[in-house]
XYZ file of C-alpha atoms in Angstrom:
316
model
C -14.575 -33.710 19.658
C -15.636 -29.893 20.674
C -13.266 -27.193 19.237
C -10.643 -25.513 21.144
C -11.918 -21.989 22.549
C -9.931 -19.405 20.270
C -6.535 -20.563 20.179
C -6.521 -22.593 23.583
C -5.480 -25.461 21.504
C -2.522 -23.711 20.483
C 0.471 -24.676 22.063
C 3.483 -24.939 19.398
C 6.576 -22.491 19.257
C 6.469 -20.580 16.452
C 9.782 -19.859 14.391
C 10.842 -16.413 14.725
C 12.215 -14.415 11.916
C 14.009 -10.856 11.869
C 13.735 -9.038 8.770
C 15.089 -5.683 7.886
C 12.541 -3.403 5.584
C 14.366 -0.343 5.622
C 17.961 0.866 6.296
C 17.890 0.438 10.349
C 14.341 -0.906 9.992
C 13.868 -4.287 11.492
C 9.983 -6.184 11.334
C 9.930 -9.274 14.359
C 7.675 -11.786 13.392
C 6.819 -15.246 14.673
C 4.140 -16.855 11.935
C 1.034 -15.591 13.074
C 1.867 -14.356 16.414
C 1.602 -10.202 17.241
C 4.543 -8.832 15.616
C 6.981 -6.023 16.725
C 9.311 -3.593 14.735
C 12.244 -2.266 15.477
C 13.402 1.808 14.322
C 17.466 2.196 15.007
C 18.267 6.180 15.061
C 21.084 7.859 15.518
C 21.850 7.330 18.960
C 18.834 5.427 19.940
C 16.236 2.627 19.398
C 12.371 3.011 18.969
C 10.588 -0.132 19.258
C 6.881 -0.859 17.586
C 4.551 -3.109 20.083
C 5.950 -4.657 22.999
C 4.282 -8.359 23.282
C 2.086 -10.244 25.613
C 4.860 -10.285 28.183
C 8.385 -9.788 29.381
C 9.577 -13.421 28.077
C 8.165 -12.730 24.605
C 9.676 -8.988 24.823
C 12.747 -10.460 25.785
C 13.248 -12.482 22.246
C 12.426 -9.048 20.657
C 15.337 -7.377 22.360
C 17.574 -10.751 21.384
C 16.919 -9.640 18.547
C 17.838 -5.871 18.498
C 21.023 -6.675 20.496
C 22.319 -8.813 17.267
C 22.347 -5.688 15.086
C 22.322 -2.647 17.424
C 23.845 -1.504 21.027
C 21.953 1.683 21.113
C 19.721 2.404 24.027
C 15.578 1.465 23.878
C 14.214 5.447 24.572
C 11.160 4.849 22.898
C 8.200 2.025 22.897
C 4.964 3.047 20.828
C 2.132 0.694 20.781
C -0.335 1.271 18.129
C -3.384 0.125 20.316
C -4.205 -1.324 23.774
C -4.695 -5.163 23.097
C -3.081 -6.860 25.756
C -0.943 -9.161 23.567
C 0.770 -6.128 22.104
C 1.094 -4.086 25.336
C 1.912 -5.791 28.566
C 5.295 -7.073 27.595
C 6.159 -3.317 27.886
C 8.117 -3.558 31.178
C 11.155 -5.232 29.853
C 12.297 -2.514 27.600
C 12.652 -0.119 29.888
C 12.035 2.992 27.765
C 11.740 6.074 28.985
C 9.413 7.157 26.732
C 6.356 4.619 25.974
C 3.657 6.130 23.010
C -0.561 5.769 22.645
C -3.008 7.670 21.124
C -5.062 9.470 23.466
C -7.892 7.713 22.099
C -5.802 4.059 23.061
C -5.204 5.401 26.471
C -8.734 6.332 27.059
C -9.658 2.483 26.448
C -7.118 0.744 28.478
C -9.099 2.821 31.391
C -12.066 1.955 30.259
C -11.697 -1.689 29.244
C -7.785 -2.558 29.750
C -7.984 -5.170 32.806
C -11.384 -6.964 30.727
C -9.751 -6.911 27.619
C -6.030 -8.656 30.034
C -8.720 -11.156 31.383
C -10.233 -12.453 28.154
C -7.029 -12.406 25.782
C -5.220 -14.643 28.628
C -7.964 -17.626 28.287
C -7.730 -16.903 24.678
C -4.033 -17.458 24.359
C -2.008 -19.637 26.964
C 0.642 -20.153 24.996
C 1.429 -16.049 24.485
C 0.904 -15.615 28.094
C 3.747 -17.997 29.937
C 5.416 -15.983 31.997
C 2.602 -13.704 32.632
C 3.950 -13.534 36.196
C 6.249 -11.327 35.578
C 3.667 -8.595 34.440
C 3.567 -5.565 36.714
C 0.319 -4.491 35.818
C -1.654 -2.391 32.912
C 0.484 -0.619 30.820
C 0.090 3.247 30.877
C 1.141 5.780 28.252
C 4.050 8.347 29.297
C 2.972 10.672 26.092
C 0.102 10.511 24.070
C -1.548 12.361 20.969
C -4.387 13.277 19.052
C -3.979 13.112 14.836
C -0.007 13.130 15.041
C 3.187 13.354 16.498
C 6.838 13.456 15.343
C 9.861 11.711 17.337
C 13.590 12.531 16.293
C 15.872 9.959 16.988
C 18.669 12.087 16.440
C 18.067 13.246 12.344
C 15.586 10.663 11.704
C 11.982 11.915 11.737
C 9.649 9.377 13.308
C 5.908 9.939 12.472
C 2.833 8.837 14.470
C -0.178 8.777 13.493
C -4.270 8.339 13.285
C -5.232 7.391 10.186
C -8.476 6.426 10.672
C -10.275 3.926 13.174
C -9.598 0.284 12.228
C -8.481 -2.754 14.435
C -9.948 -0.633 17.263
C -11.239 3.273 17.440
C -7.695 4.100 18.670
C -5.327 2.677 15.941
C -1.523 4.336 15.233
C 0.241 3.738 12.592
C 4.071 4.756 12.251
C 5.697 6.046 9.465
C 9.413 6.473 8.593
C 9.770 8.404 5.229
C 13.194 8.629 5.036
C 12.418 5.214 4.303
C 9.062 4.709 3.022
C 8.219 2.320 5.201
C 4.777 1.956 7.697
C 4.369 0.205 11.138
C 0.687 -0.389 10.476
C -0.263 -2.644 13.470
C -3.105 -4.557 12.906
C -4.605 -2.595 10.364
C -2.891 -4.439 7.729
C -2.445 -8.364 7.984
C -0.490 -10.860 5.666
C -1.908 -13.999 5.598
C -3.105 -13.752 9.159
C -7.061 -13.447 9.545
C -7.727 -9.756 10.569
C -9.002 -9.612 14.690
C -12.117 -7.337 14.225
C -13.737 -7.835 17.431
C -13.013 -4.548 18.280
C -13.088 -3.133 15.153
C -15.188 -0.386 12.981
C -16.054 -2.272 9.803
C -16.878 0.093 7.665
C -14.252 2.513 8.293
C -11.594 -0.322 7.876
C -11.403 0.271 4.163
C -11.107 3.381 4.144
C -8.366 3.614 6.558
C -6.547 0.997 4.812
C -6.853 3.433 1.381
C -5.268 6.196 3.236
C -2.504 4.377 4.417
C -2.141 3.472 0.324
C -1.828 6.626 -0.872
C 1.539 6.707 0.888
C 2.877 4.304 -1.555
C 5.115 2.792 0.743
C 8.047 0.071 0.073
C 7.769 -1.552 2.689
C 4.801 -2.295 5.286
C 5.653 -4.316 8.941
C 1.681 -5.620 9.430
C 0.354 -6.489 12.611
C 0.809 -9.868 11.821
C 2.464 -12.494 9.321
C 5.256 -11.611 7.049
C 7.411 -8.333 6.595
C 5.896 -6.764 3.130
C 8.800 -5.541 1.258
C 8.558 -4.467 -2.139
C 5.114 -1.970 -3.616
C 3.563 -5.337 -5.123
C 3.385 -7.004 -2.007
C 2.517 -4.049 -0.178
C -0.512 -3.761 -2.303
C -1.308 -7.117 -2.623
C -1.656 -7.313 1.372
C -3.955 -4.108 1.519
C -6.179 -5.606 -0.521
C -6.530 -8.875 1.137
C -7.018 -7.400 4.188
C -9.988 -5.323 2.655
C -11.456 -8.449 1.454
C -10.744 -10.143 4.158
C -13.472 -7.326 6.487
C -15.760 -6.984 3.446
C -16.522 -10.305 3.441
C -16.629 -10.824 6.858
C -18.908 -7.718 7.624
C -21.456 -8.381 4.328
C -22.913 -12.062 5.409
C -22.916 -11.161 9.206
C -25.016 -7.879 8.347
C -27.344 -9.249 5.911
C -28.565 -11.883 8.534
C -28.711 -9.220 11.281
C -30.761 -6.920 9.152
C -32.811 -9.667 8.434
C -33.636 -10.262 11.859
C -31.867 -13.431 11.788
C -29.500 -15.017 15.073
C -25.872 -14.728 15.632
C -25.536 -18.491 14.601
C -26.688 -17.585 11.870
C -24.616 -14.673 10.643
C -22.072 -17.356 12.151
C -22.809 -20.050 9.216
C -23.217 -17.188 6.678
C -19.993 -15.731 7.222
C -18.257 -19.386 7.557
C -19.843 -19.913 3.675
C -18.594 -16.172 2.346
C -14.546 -16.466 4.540
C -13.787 -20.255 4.886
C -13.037 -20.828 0.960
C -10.809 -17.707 1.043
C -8.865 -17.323 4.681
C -9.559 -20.863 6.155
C -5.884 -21.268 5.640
C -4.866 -18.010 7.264
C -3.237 -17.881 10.747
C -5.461 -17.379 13.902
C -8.523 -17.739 11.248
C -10.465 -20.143 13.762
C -9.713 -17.777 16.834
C -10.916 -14.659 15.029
C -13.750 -15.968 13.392
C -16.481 -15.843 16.462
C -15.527 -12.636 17.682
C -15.332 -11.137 13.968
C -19.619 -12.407 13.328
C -20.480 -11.000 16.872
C -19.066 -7.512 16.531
C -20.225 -7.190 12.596
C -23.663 -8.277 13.797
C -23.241 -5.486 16.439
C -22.174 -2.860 14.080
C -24.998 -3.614 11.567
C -27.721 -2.922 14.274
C -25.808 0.533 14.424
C -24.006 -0.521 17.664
C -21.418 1.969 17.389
C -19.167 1.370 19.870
C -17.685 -2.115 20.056
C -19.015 -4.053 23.421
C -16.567 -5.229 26.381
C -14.870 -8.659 25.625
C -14.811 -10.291 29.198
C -14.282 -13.547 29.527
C -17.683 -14.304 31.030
C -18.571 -12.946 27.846
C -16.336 -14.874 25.399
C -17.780 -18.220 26.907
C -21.661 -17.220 26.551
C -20.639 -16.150 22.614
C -18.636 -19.451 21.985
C -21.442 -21.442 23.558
C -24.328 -19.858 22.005
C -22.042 -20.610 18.696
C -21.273 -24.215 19.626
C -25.326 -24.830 20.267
């Protein structure tokens, strides 16, 4: 029997959990699925991603209505995947956050980018009727910015490029606790389809020299407690390493995708195979590190013609 295309296959509701990693600090996770975090202020809410849709959003704001009443002001999304970004309409905030650098590529690849992640995940996308469209920055920045919600200082930032070229993490240090997106993963496979391989590592260094307490990741469990938060930085290292290493050896060999495909299945699958959305992320991990190898800078499209010629070139 053929494999399921990504995670086409994947139709089970996941268990939601709602964990607090900070005084007022709330990380939404669903085992595996895109997370969101929550940042209570004074008078005011900031919330961290904003789902595939509406519906999803909707169980996000369940969830801040069972521990706050303050107004949503503020939505930041810490890059312009569509499973993190369309859902943005049902908070209704005001104020809705991207690096410039995010903004720039949900002009330049925002509808593709809609197109292929909604064959790639039916299950995240019920209720994708009640999208209104792309979702478009009110403010954005370059390096950093600072929100007050009331006295507590919000800070946004660019660490480094990651996940994509126009990652934001978001940092609240009366706290000591990070919003990393997916920059940081906990037993989830890292998405690096997009990504910049060998900046990863570094990016994920400079996020720990804050020596935080607490880390909400992009996916998979709220990190709470320094061991933990280091244990899941390094794993996600590992976890791009040793996807990137195999994939470029065979490209700078001259060898095929299909083959950086089985030499990156023999480095990952005894360490990750266990690891959510490991079988989605695998095939668009070995075509973008067997890009970056041949010095191809700047991370190709995703459409979804193009998914299907990549999974059947993989499949043959």
């Amino acid at each position: 029997m053929a494999k399921a295309f990504a995670s086409a296959g994947d139709m089970d509701d996941k268990e939601i959990s709602f964990t607090e990693v900070g005084e007022g600090l709330y990380a939404f996770t669903a085992q595996g699925d895109p997370n969101s975090g929550v940042i209570i202020g004074d008078d005011s809410v900031m919330i961290v991603e904003a789902q595939a849709t509406p519906r999803l959003a909707n169980k996000v704001i369940d969830c801040v209505r069972s521990v706050t009443d303050k107004p949503i002001t503020h939505l930041v999304l810490t890059h312009y995947h569509a499973v993190r970004v369309l859902g943005a309409s049902a908070f209704g905030a005001p104020e809705v956050i991207m690096s410039e650098k995010a903004r720039a590529m949900v002009v330049e690849r925002g509808q593709e980018d809609w197109d292929s992640e909604f064959q790639r995940f039916p299950r995240l996308f019920q209720g994708h009727e009640d999208i209104p469209g792309l979702t478009w920055p009110t403010t954005t920045f370059n390096d950093r910015m600072s929100v007050y919600l009331g006295n507590r200082r919000v800070d946004i930032m660019q660490l480094g490029r990651a996940h994509t070229a126009g990652d934001a993490v978001i940092y609240v240090p009366d706290q000591n606790v990070m919003f990393t997106g997916d920059i940081v993963e906990y037993h989830s496979a890292c998405y690096c389809g997009d990504g910049h391989f060998h900046d990863w590592p570094r990016t994920v260094e400079a996020i720990r020299r804050f020596d935080l307490d607490a880390i909400a990741p992009g996916r998979g469990d709220a990190l709470v407690g320094r061991d933990m938060v280091n244990a899941a930085l390094d794993a996600t290292t590992d976890f791009v390493r040793s996807t990137y290493r195999p994939a470029a050896r065979v490209a700078l060999a001259g060898g095929s995708l299909k083959d950086a495909w089985d030499a990156v299945r023999a480095e990952c699958d005894p360490k990750f195979k266990d690891y959510a959305i490991y079988e989605h992320c695998l095939p668009f991990n070995v075509a973008r590190a067997y890009d970056e190898a041949r010095d191809i800078d700047t991370p190709r499209i995703w459409t979804a013609q193009r998914d299907k010629d990549m999974w059947e070139a993989l499949q043959g």
